[in-house]
Coordinates of N, CA and C and ligand atoms in Angstrom, one line a residue:
M224 N -76.5 -132.8 -19.3 CA -77.2 -133.2 -20.5 C -76.7 -134.5 -21.1
F225 N -77.5 -135.4 -21.4 CA -77.1 -136.7 -22.0 C -76.7 -136.5 -23.4
T226 N -75.7 -137.2 -23.9 CA -75.4 -137.3 -25.3 C -75.1 -138.8 -25.6
H227 N -75.5 -139.3 -26.8 CA -75.2 -140.6 -27.2 C -73.7 -140.7 -27.5
R228 N -73.0 -141.7 -27.0 CA -71.5 -141.8 -27.2 C -71.2 -143.2 -27.6
W229 N -70.3 -143.4 -28.6 CA -69.7 -144.7 -28.9 C -68.9 -145.2 -27.7
W230 N -68.6 -146.4 -27.7 CA -67.9 -147.0 -26.5 C -66.5 -146.5 -26.3
Q231 N -65.9 -146.0 -27.5 CA -64.6 -145.4 -27.3 C -64.6 -143.9 -27.0
G232 N -65.8 -143.4 -26.7 CA -65.9 -142.0 -26.2 C -66.4 -141.0 -27.2
E233 N -66.3 -141.3 -28.5 CA -66.7 -140.4 -29.5 C -68.2 -140.1 -29.4
T234 N -68.6 -138.8 -29.6 CA -70.0 -138.5 -29.6 C -70.7 -138.8 -30.8
L235 N -71.9 -139.3 -30.7 CA -72.7 -139.6 -32.0 C -73.5 -138.4 -32.3
D236 N -73.5 -138.1 -33.6 CA -74.3 -136.9 -34.1 C -75.8 -137.3 -34.2
L237 N -76.4 -137.6 -33.1 CA -77.8 -138.0 -33.0 C -78.5 -137.2 -31.9
P238 N -79.7 -136.8 -32.1 CA -80.5 -136.2 -31.0 C -80.7 -137.3 -29.9
V239 N -81.2 -136.8 -28.7 CA -81.6 -137.7 -27.7 C -83.1 -137.8 -27.8
G240 N -83.6 -139.0 -28.1 CA -85.0 -139.1 -28.4 C -85.7 -139.8 -27.2
K241 N -86.7 -140.6 -27.5 CA -87.4 -141.3 -26.4 C -86.9 -142.7 -26.3
A242 N -87.2 -143.4 -25.2 CA -87.0 -144.8 -25.1 C -88.3 -145.5 -25.1
V243 N -88.4 -146.5 -26.0 CA -89.6 -147.4 -25.9 C -89.2 -148.6 -25.2
C244 N -89.9 -149.0 -24.1 CA -89.4 -150.0 -23.2 C -90.4 -151.2 -23.3
I245 N -89.9 -152.4 -23.0 CA -90.7 -153.6 -23.1 C -90.8 -154.1 -21.6
G246 N -92.0 -154.5 -21.2 CA -92.2 -155.1 -19.9 C -92.5 -156.6 -20.1
R247 N -92.0 -157.4 -19.2 CA -92.4 -158.9 -19.2 C -92.0 -159.6 -20.5
N248 N -90.7 -159.4 -20.9 CA -90.3 -160.1 -22.1 C -89.5 -161.4 -21.7
Y249 N -89.3 -161.6 -20.4 CA -88.7 -162.9 -19.9 C -89.6 -163.5 -18.9
A250 N -90.0 -164.8 -19.2 CA -91.0 -165.4 -18.4 C -90.6 -165.5 -16.9
E251 N -89.3 -165.8 -16.7 CA -88.8 -165.9 -15.3 C -89.0 -164.6 -14.5
H252 N -88.7 -163.5 -15.2 CA -88.8 -162.2 -14.5 C -90.3 -161.9 -14.2
A253 N -91.2 -162.2 -15.1 CA -92.6 -162.0 -14.9 C -93.0 -162.8 -13.6
R254 N -92.6 -164.0 -13.5 CA -92.9 -164.8 -12.4 C -92.3 -164.3 -11.1
E255 N -91.1 -163.8 -11.1 CA -90.5 -163.3 -9.8 C -91.3 -162.1 -9.2
L256 N -92.0 -161.4 -10.1 CA -92.8 -160.3 -9.6 C -94.2 -160.6 -9.5
N257 N -94.5 -161.9 -9.6 CA -95.9 -162.4 -9.5 C -96.8 -161.8 -10.6
N258 N -96.2 -161.5 -11.8 CA -97.0 -161.0 -12.9 C -97.4 -162.2 -13.8
P259 N -98.5 -162.1 -14.5 CA -98.8 -163.2 -15.5 C -97.8 -163.1 -16.6
V260 N -97.5 -164.2 -17.2 CA -96.6 -164.2 -18.4 C -97.5 -163.8 -19.6
P261 N -97.3 -162.7 -20.2 CA -98.3 -162.2 -21.2 C -98.1 -162.9 -22.6
K262 N -99.2 -162.8 -23.3 CA -99.1 -163.4 -24.7 C -98.2 -162.5 -25.6
Q263 N -98.3 -161.2 -25.2 CA -97.5 -160.2 -26.0 C -96.9 -159.3 -24.9
P264 N -95.6 -158.9 -25.1 CA -95.0 -158.0 -24.1 C -95.7 -156.7 -24.0
L265 N -95.6 -156.0 -22.9 CA -96.3 -154.7 -22.8 C -95.3 -153.6 -23.1
L266 N -95.7 -152.4 -23.5 CA -94.9 -151.3 -23.9 C -95.1 -150.1 -23.0
F267 N -94.0 -149.4 -22.7 CA -94.1 -148.1 -22.1 C -93.0 -147.2 -22.6
H268 N -93.0 -145.9 -22.2 CA -92.0 -145.0 -22.7 C -91.2 -144.4 -21.5
K269 N -90.0 -144.0 -21.9 CA -89.3 -143.0 -21.0 C -88.9 -141.9 -21.9
P270 N -89.1 -140.6 -21.4 CA -88.8 -139.5 -22.3 C -87.3 -139.2 -22.2
A271 N -86.8 -138.3 -23.1 CA -85.4 -137.9 -23.2 C -84.9 -137.4 -21.8
T272 N -85.8 -136.8 -21.0 CA -85.3 -136.3 -19.7 C -85.0 -137.4 -18.7
A273 N -85.4 -138.6 -19.0 CA -85.0 -139.7 -18.2 C -83.6 -140.2 -18.4
F274 N -83.1 -139.9 -19.6 CA -81.8 -140.5 -20.1 C -80.7 -139.9 -19.2
C275 N -79.7 -140.7 -18.8 CA -78.5 -140.2 -18.1 C -77.4 -141.2 -18.4
E276 N -76.2 -140.7 -18.1 CA -75.0 -141.6 -18.4 C -74.9 -142.7 -17.3
L277 N -74.6 -143.9 -17.8 CA -74.3 -145.0 -16.9 C -72.8 -144.8 -16.5
S278 N -72.6 -143.9 -15.5 CA -71.2 -143.5 -15.3 C -70.6 -144.3 -14.2
D279 N -69.3 -144.1 -14.0 CA -68.5 -144.8 -13.0 C -69.1 -144.4 -11.6
S280 N -69.6 -143.2 -11.5 CA -70.2 -142.7 -10.3 C -71.6 -142.2 -10.5
L281 N -72.5 -143.0 -10.2 CA -73.9 -142.7 -10.6 C -74.7 -142.3 -9.3
Q282 N -75.3 -141.1 -9.4 CA -76.1 -140.6 -8.3 C -77.5 -140.9 -8.6
L283 N -78.2 -141.6 -7.7 CA -79.6 -142.0 -8.0 C -80.5 -140.8 -7.8
A284 N -81.5 -140.8 -8.6 CA -82.5 -139.7 -8.6 C -83.3 -139.8 -7.3
R285 N -83.5 -140.9 -6.8 CA -84.3 -141.1 -5.6 C -83.7 -142.3 -4.8
P286 N -83.9 -142.4 -3.5 CA -83.4 -143.5 -2.7 C -84.3 -144.7 -3.0
G287 N -83.8 -145.9 -2.8 CA -84.6 -147.2 -2.9 C -85.0 -147.6 -4.2
L288 N -84.3 -147.1 -5.3 CA -84.7 -147.5 -6.6 C -84.3 -149.0 -6.9
H289 N -85.0 -149.7 -7.7 CA -84.7 -151.0 -8.2 C -84.0 -150.9 -9.5
F290 N -83.1 -151.9 -9.8 CA -82.4 -151.9 -11.1 C -83.1 -153.0 -11.9
E291 N -83.1 -152.8 -13.2 CA -83.5 -153.9 -14.2 C -82.4 -153.7 -15.3
T292 N -81.6 -154.7 -15.5 CA -80.5 -154.6 -16.5 C -81.1 -155.0 -17.8
E293 N -81.0 -154.2 -18.9 CA -81.6 -154.5 -20.1 C -80.7 -154.2 -21.3
L294 N -80.9 -155.1 -22.3 CA -80.2 -154.9 -23.6 C -80.9 -153.7 -24.3
A295 N -80.1 -152.7 -24.7 CA -80.7 -151.5 -25.4 C -80.2 -151.4 -26.8
L296 N -81.1 -150.9 -27.7 CA -80.8 -150.8 -29.1 C -80.9 -149.3 -29.5
L297 N -79.9 -148.9 -30.3 CA -79.9 -147.5 -30.8 C -80.4 -147.4 -32.2
I298 N -81.4 -146.6 -32.4 CA -82.0 -146.5 -33.7 C -81.3 -145.4 -34.5
G299 N -80.9 -145.7 -35.7 CA -80.1 -144.7 -36.5 C -80.8 -144.1 -37.7
A300 N -82.0 -144.6 -38.0 CA -82.7 -144.2 -39.2 C -84.2 -144.2 -38.9
P301 N -85.0 -143.3 -39.5 CA -86.4 -143.2 -39.2 C -87.2 -144.5 -39.6
L302 N -88.1 -144.9 -38.7 CA -88.8 -146.2 -38.9 C -90.3 -145.9 -38.6
N303 N -91.1 -146.5 -39.4 CA -92.6 -146.5 -39.1 C -93.2 -147.9 -39.5
A304 N -94.5 -148.0 -39.4 CA -95.1 -149.3 -39.6 C -94.9 -149.8 -41.0
Q305 N -94.6 -148.9 -42.0 CA -94.4 -149.4 -43.4 C -92.9 -149.8 -43.6
S306 N -92.1 -149.6 -42.7 CA -90.6 -149.8 -43.0 C -90.4 -151.3 -43.3
V307 N -89.6 -151.5 -44.3 CA -89.2 -152.9 -44.6 C -87.9 -153.1 -43.9
N308 N -87.8 -154.3 -43.3 CA -86.6 -154.7 -42.5 C -86.1 -153.6 -41.5
P309 N -87.0 -153.3 -40.5 CA -86.6 -152.3 -39.5 C -85.3 -152.6 -38.8
W310 N -85.0 -153.9 -38.7 CA -83.8 -154.2 -37.9 C -82.5 -153.6 -38.5
S311 N -82.5 -153.3 -39.8 CA -81.4 -152.7 -40.4 C -81.1 -151.2 -39.9
A312 N -82.1 -150.6 -39.2 CA -81.9 -149.3 -38.7 C -81.2 -149.3 -37.3
V313 N -81.0 -150.5 -36.7 CA -80.3 -150.5 -35.4 C -78.8 -150.4 -35.7
I314 N -78.2 -149.4 -35.1 CA -76.8 -149.1 -35.3 C -75.9 -149.4 -34.1
G315 N -76.5 -149.5 -32.9 CA -75.7 -149.7 -31.7 C -76.4 -150.5 -30.7
V316 N -75.6 -151.1 -29.8 CA -76.2 -152.0 -28.7 C -75.4 -151.6 -27.5
T317 N -76.2 -151.6 -26.3 CA -75.5 -151.4 -25.1 C -76.4 -152.0 -24.0
L318 N -76.0 -151.8 -22.7 CA -76.8 -152.1 -21.6 C -77.3 -150.9 -20.9
A319 N -78.5 -150.9 -20.4 CA -79.1 -149.8 -19.7 C -79.8 -150.3 -18.5
L320 N -80.0 -149.4 -17.5 CA -80.7 -149.7 -16.3 C -82.1 -149.1 -16.4
D321 N -83.1 -149.9 -16.4 CA -84.5 -149.4 -16.3 C -84.8 -149.2 -14.8
L322 N -84.4 -148.0 -14.3 CA -84.6 -147.8 -12.9 C -86.1 -147.6 -12.5
T323 N -86.5 -148.3 -11.5 CA -87.9 -148.4 -11.1 C -88.1 -148.1 -9.6
D324 N -89.1 -147.2 -9.4 CA -89.5 -147.0 -8.0 C -90.6 -148.0 -7.7
R325 N -90.2 -149.2 -7.2 CA -91.0 -150.4 -7.2 C -92.3 -150.2 -6.3
D326 N -92.1 -149.5 -5.1 CA -93.2 -149.3 -4.2 C -94.3 -148.4 -4.9
L327 N -93.8 -147.4 -5.5 CA -94.7 -146.5 -6.2 C -95.4 -147.2 -7.4
Q328 N -94.6 -148.0 -8.1 CA -95.2 -148.8 -9.2 C -96.3 -149.7 -8.7
A329 N -96.1 -150.3 -7.6 CA -97.1 -151.2 -7.0 C -98.4 -150.5 -6.7
E330 N -98.2 -149.3 -6.1 CA -99.4 -148.5 -5.8 C -100.1 -148.1 -7.1
L331 N -99.4 -147.7 -8.1 CA -100.0 -147.3 -9.4 C -100.7 -148.4 -10.1
K332 N -100.0 -149.6 -10.0 CA -100.6 -150.8 -10.7 C -101.9 -151.1 -10.0
Q333 N -101.9 -151.1 -8.7 CA -103.1 -151.4 -7.9 C -104.3 -150.5 -8.2
A334 N -103.9 -149.2 -8.4 CA -104.9 -148.2 -8.7 C -105.3 -148.2 -10.2
G335 N -104.6 -149.0 -11.0 CA -104.9 -149.1 -12.5 C -104.4 -147.8 -13.2
H336 N -103.4 -147.2 -12.6 CA -102.8 -146.0 -13.2 C -101.6 -146.3 -14.0
P337 N -101.2 -145.4 -15.0 CA -100.0 -145.6 -15.8 C -98.8 -145.6 -14.8
W338 N -97.7 -146.1 -15.3 CA -96.4 -146.3 -14.5 C -95.5 -145.1 -14.6
E339 N -95.8 -144.1 -15.4 CA -94.7 -143.1 -15.6 C -94.1 -142.5 -14.4
R340 N -94.8 -142.3 -13.3 CA -94.2 -141.7 -12.2 C -93.2 -142.6 -11.5
A341 N -93.3 -143.9 -11.8 CA -92.4 -144.9 -11.2 C -91.3 -145.3 -12.1
K342 N -91.4 -144.9 -13.4 CA -90.4 -145.4 -14.3 C -89.9 -144.4 -15.3
A343 N -90.5 -143.2 -15.4 CA -90.2 -142.3 -16.5 C -89.7 -140.9 -15.9
F344 N -89.4 -140.9 -14.6 CA -88.9 -139.7 -14.0 C -87.5 -139.3 -14.5
D345 N -87.1 -138.1 -14.1 CA -85.8 -137.6 -14.5 C -84.7 -138.6 -14.0
G346 N -83.8 -139.0 -14.8 CA -82.7 -139.8 -14.4 C -83.0 -141.3 -14.3
A347 N -84.2 -141.7 -14.8 CA -84.7 -143.1 -14.6 C -84.1 -144.1 -15.6
L348 N -83.2 -143.5 -16.5 CA -82.6 -144.4 -17.5 C -81.1 -144.2 -17.8
P349 N -80.3 -144.7 -16.9 CA -78.8 -144.7 -17.1 C -78.5 -145.6 -18.3
I350 N -77.8 -145.1 -19.3 CA -77.5 -145.8 -20.6 C -76.0 -145.9 -20.8
G351 N -75.5 -147.0 -21.1 CA -74.1 -147.2 -21.4 C -73.7 -146.6 -22.7
T352 N -72.4 -146.7 -23.0 CA -71.9 -146.2 -24.3 C -72.3 -147.3 -25.3
W353 N -72.4 -146.8 -26.6 CA -72.9 -147.7 -27.6 C -71.8 -148.5 -28.3
L354 N -72.0 -149.8 -28.4 CA -71.1 -150.7 -29.2 C -71.7 -150.8 -30.6
P355 N -71.0 -150.5 -31.7 CA -71.5 -150.7 -33.0 C -72.1 -152.1 -33.2
I356 N -73.2 -152.2 -33.8 CA -73.9 -153.6 -33.9 C -73.0 -154.6 -34.6
E357 N -72.1 -154.1 -35.5 CA -71.2 -155.0 -36.2 C -70.3 -155.8 -35.2
K358 N -70.1 -155.2 -34.0 CA -69.2 -155.9 -33.1 C -69.9 -156.9 -32.2
M359 N -71.2 -157.0 -32.4 CA -71.9 -158.0 -31.6 C -71.8 -159.4 -32.3
P360 N -72.0 -160.5 -31.6 CA -72.0 -161.8 -32.3 C -73.0 -161.8 -33.5
A361 N -72.6 -162.5 -34.6 CA -73.3 -162.4 -35.9 C -74.8 -162.8 -35.7
N362 N -75.0 -163.8 -34.9 CA -76.4 -164.4 -34.7 C -77.0 -163.8 -33.5
V363 N -78.1 -163.0 -33.7 CA -78.7 -162.2 -32.6 C -79.1 -163.2 -31.5
A364 N -79.6 -164.4 -31.8 CA -80.0 -165.4 -30.9 C -78.9 -165.8 -29.9
D365 N -77.7 -165.5 -30.3 CA -76.5 -165.8 -29.4 C -76.2 -164.7 -28.4
W366 N -76.8 -163.6 -28.5 CA -76.4 -162.4 -27.7 C -76.8 -162.7 -26.2
S367 N -75.9 -162.3 -25.3 CA -76.3 -162.4 -23.9 C -75.5 -161.4 -23.1
Y368 N -75.9 -161.2 -21.9 CA -75.3 -160.1 -21.1 C -75.4 -160.4 -19.6
R369 N -74.6 -159.7 -18.8 CA -74.6 -160.0 -17.4 C -74.5 -158.8 -16.6
L370 N -75.1 -158.8 -15.4 CA -74.8 -157.8 -14.4 C -74.2 -158.5 -13.2
D371 N -73.0 -158.1 -12.8 CA -72.4 -158.5 -11.5 C -72.7 -157.4 -10.5
M372 N -73.1 -157.7 -9.3 CA -73.3 -156.7 -8.3 C -72.4 -157.1 -7.1
N373 N -71.5 -156.2 -6.7 CA -70.6 -156.4 -5.6 C -69.9 -157.7 -5.8
G374 N -69.5 -158.0 -7.0 CA -68.7 -159.2 -7.3 C -69.5 -160.5 -7.5
A375 N -70.8 -160.5 -7.4 CA -71.6 -161.7 -7.7 C -72.5 -161.5 -8.8
L376 N -72.7 -162.6 -9.6 CA -73.6 -162.5 -10.8 C -75.0 -162.3 -10.3
R377 N -75.7 -161.3 -10.8 CA -77.1 -161.0 -10.4 C -78.1 -161.3 -11.5
Q378 N -77.7 -160.9 -12.7 CA -78.7 -161.0 -13.8 C -77.9 -161.5 -15.0
H379 N -78.5 -162.5 -15.7 CA -77.9 -163.0 -16.9 C -79.0 -163.1 -18.0
G380 N -78.9 -162.1 -18.9 CA -79.9 -162.0 -19.9 C -79.5 -162.7 -21.2
Q381 N -80.4 -163.5 -21.8 CA -80.1 -164.2 -23.0 C -81.2 -163.9 -24.0
V382 N -80.8 -163.5 -25.2 CA -81.9 -163.2 -26.2 C -82.7 -164.5 -26.5
S383 N -82.0 -165.6 -26.4 CA -82.7 -166.9 -26.6 C -83.8 -167.2 -25.6
Q384 N -83.8 -166.5 -24.5 CA -84.8 -166.6 -23.4 C -85.9 -165.6 -23.5
M385 N -85.8 -164.7 -24.4 CA -86.9 -163.6 -24.6 C -88.1 -164.2 -25.1
L386 N -89.3 -163.7 -24.7 CA -90.5 -164.2 -25.2 C -90.7 -163.7 -26.6
C387 N -90.2 -162.5 -26.9 CA -90.3 -161.8 -28.2 C -88.9 -161.4 -28.6
A388 N -88.3 -161.9 -29.6 CA -86.9 -161.5 -30.0 C -86.8 -160.1 -30.5
P389 N -85.6 -159.5 -30.4 CA -85.5 -158.0 -30.7 C -86.1 -157.6 -32.0
A390 N -85.9 -158.3 -33.1 CA -86.4 -157.8 -34.4 C -87.9 -157.8 -34.4
Q391 N -88.5 -158.8 -33.7 CA -90.0 -158.9 -33.6 C -90.5 -157.7 -32.7
L392 N -89.7 -157.4 -31.6 CA -90.1 -156.3 -30.8 C -90.2 -155.0 -31.6
L393 N -89.3 -154.8 -32.5 CA -89.3 -153.6 -33.3 C -90.6 -153.5 -34.1
E394 N -91.0 -154.7 -34.7 CA -92.2 -154.7 -35.5 C -93.5 -154.4 -34.6
L395 N -93.4 -155.0 -33.4 CA -94.5 -154.7 -32.4 C -94.6 -153.2 -32.1
I396 N -93.5 -152.6 -31.8 CA -93.5 -151.2 -31.4 C -94.0 -150.3 -32.6
L397 N -93.6 -150.7 -33.8 CA -93.9 -149.8 -34.9 C -95.4 -149.8 -35.3
V398 N -96.1 -150.8 -34.8 CA -97.6 -150.8 -35.0 C -98.2 -149.5 -34.5
D399 N -97.7 -149.0 -33.3 CA -98.2 -147.8 -32.7 C -97.3 -146.6 -32.7
F400 N -96.0 -146.9 -32.7 CA -95.1 -145.7 -32.5 C -94.0 -145.7 -33.6
S401 N -93.8 -144.6 -34.3 CA -92.7 -144.5 -35.2 C -91.4 -144.3 -34.3
L402 N -90.3 -144.6 -34.9 CA -89.0 -144.4 -34.2 C -88.2 -143.4 -35.0
Q403 N -87.4 -142.6 -34.3 CA -86.6 -141.6 -35.0 C -85.1 -141.9 -34.7
P404 N -84.2 -141.4 -35.5 CA -82.8 -141.5 -35.1 C -82.5 -140.9 -33.8
G405 N -81.8 -141.6 -32.9 CA -81.6 -141.2 -31.5 C -82.5 -141.8 -30.5
D406 N -83.6 -142.4 -31.0 CA -84.5 -143.2 -30.1 C -83.8 -144.5 -29.7
V407 N -84.3 -145.0 -28.6 CA -83.7 -146.2 -28.0 C -84.8 -147.2 -27.7
V408 N -84.5 -148.5 -27.9 CA -85.5 -149.5 -27.5 C -84.8 -150.4 -26.4
L409 N -85.6 -150.5 -25.3 CA -85.2 -151.4 -24.2 C -85.9 -152.7 -24.3
T410 N -85.2 -153.8 -24.1 CA -85.8 -155.1 -24.5 C -86.4 -155.9 -23.4
G411 N -86.4 -155.4 -22.2 CA -87.0 -156.1 -21.0 C -85.9 -156.7 -20.2
T412 N -86.2 -157.0 -18.9 CA -85.2 -157.5 -18.0 C -85.4 -159.0 -17.7
P413 N -84.2 -159.7 -17.5 CA -84.3 -161.0 -17.0 C -84.5 -161.1 -15.5
A414 N -84.7 -162.2 -15.0 CA -84.8 -162.4 -13.5 C -83.6 -161.9 -12.8
G415 N -83.8 -161.6 -11.5 CA -82.7 -161.2 -10.6 C -82.7 -159.7 -10.2
V416 N -83.8 -159.0 -10.5 CA -83.9 -157.6 -10.2 C -83.8 -157.4 -8.7
G417 N -83.5 -156.1 -8.3 CA -83.4 -155.9 -6.9 C -83.1 -154.4 -6.6
V418 N -83.0 -154.1 -5.3 CA -82.8 -152.7 -4.9 C -81.4 -152.3 -5.0
L419 N -81.1 -151.0 -5.2 CA -79.8 -150.4 -5.2 C -79.5 -149.6 -4.0
S420 N -78.3 -149.7 -3.5 CA -77.9 -148.9 -2.3 C -76.6 -148.2 -2.6
T421 N -76.4 -147.1 -1.9 CA -75.1 -146.3 -2.0 C -73.9 -147.3 -1.8
G422 N -72.9 -147.2 -2.6 CA -71.7 -148.0 -2.5 C -71.8 -149.3 -3.3
D423 N -73.0 -149.6 -3.8 CA -73.0 -150.8 -4.7 C -72.1 -150.6 -5.9
D424 N -71.5 -151.8 -6.3 CA -70.6 -151.7 -7.4 C -71.1 -152.7 -8.5
L425 N -71.5 -152.1 -9.6 CA -72.1 -152.8 -10.7 C -71.1 -153.0 -11.8
L426 N -71.1 -154.2 -12.4 CA -70.3 -154.5 -13.6 C -71.2 -155.0 -14.6
L427 N -71.4 -154.3 -15.7 CA -72.3 -154.7 -16.8 C -71.4 -155.2 -18.0
R428 N -71.8 -156.3 -18.5 CA -71.0 -156.9 -19.6 C -71.9 -157.4 -20.7
L429 N -71.5 -157.2 -22.0 CA -72.0 -157.9 -23.1 C -71.2 -159.0 -23.4
D430 N -71.7 -160.3 -23.3 CA -70.9 -161.5 -23.5 C -70.3 -161.5 -24.9
N431 N -69.1 -162.1 -25.0 CA -68.5 -162.3 -26.3 C -68.2 -161.0 -27.1
T432 N -68.0 -159.9 -26.3 CA -67.6 -158.7 -26.9 C -66.6 -158.1 -25.9
D433 N -65.9 -157.0 -26.3 CA -65.0 -156.3 -25.4 C -65.7 -155.2 -24.6
W434 N -67.1 -155.1 -24.7 CA -67.8 -154.1 -24.0 C -68.0 -154.5 -22.6
Q435 N -67.6 -153.6 -21.7 CA -68.1 -153.7 -20.3 C -68.0 -152.3 -19.7
Q436 N -68.9 -152.1 -18.7 CA -68.9 -150.8 -18.0 C -69.1 -151.0 -16.5
R437 N -68.4 -150.3 -15.7 CA -68.5 -150.3 -14.3 C -69.3 -149.1 -13.8
C438 N -70.1 -149.3 -12.8 CA -71.0 -148.2 -12.3 C -71.0 -148.4 -10.8
R439 N -70.6 -147.4 -10.1 CA -70.7 -147.4 -8.6 C -71.7 -146.4 -8.2
L440 N -72.5 -146.8 -7.2 CA -73.6 -145.9 -6.7 C -73.0 -144.9 -5.7
A441 N -73.1 -143.7 -6.1 CA -72.5 -142.6 -5.3 C -73.6 -142.2 -4.3
S442 N -73.1 -141.6 -3.2 CA -74.1 -141.1 -2.2 C -74.6 -139.8 -2.7
P443 N -75.9 -139.5 -2.3 CA -76.4 -138.2 -2.8 C -75.6 -137.0 -2.3
G444 N -75.3 -136.2 -3.3 CA -74.5 -135.0 -2.9 C -73.0 -135.1 -3.1
S445 N -72.6 -136.4 -3.4 CA -71.1 -136.5 -3.6 C -70.7 -136.3 -5.0
Ligands
ZN122 ZN1 -87.7 -153.0 -17.5

């Protein structure tokens, strides 16, 4: 069972809610998958049953999954379309992996079907421990993060490169979906996505903070 935890291990007294995720929020990533760069990012959900710990030894729910490293926001207060300054409800920041069954997603896209089976399955959202938002750089436009895979830089996300900045994403989400304490918002992936294999060693870092987490891909059954 997943529980929200602060980066120093303390459990947060919050339920595990849904994740509202953003697709195509970085132009370069839309291009690498031959998707059009949208006027407005697209939204999808992952349910609480998709949440799992971004642990040192991560067992993948299925073989051949692709990683997308994303900045994640933890919601600490109820929000709806009438909320004034929704950004003030964000209490934590971390990195998460939007795990994707890319082949299945391609089939679903082609058939015009929803993506849930490729993105919202059990274990599809490994989430790191939460860093209190106060420990992030004061200017959100300066936030950036990295994924190193087997010692080499694979993804470098910068808020300044997002098509829609995090505070605007909240406003966009709240048009259709209210958010509850314990819900999570994923802000989209930068370029550099790819497939995961057993033995891969991932190092995720929030730049200019002390937060980092290592994640090794364990073989099924280990
Ligand atoms: Zn994603």
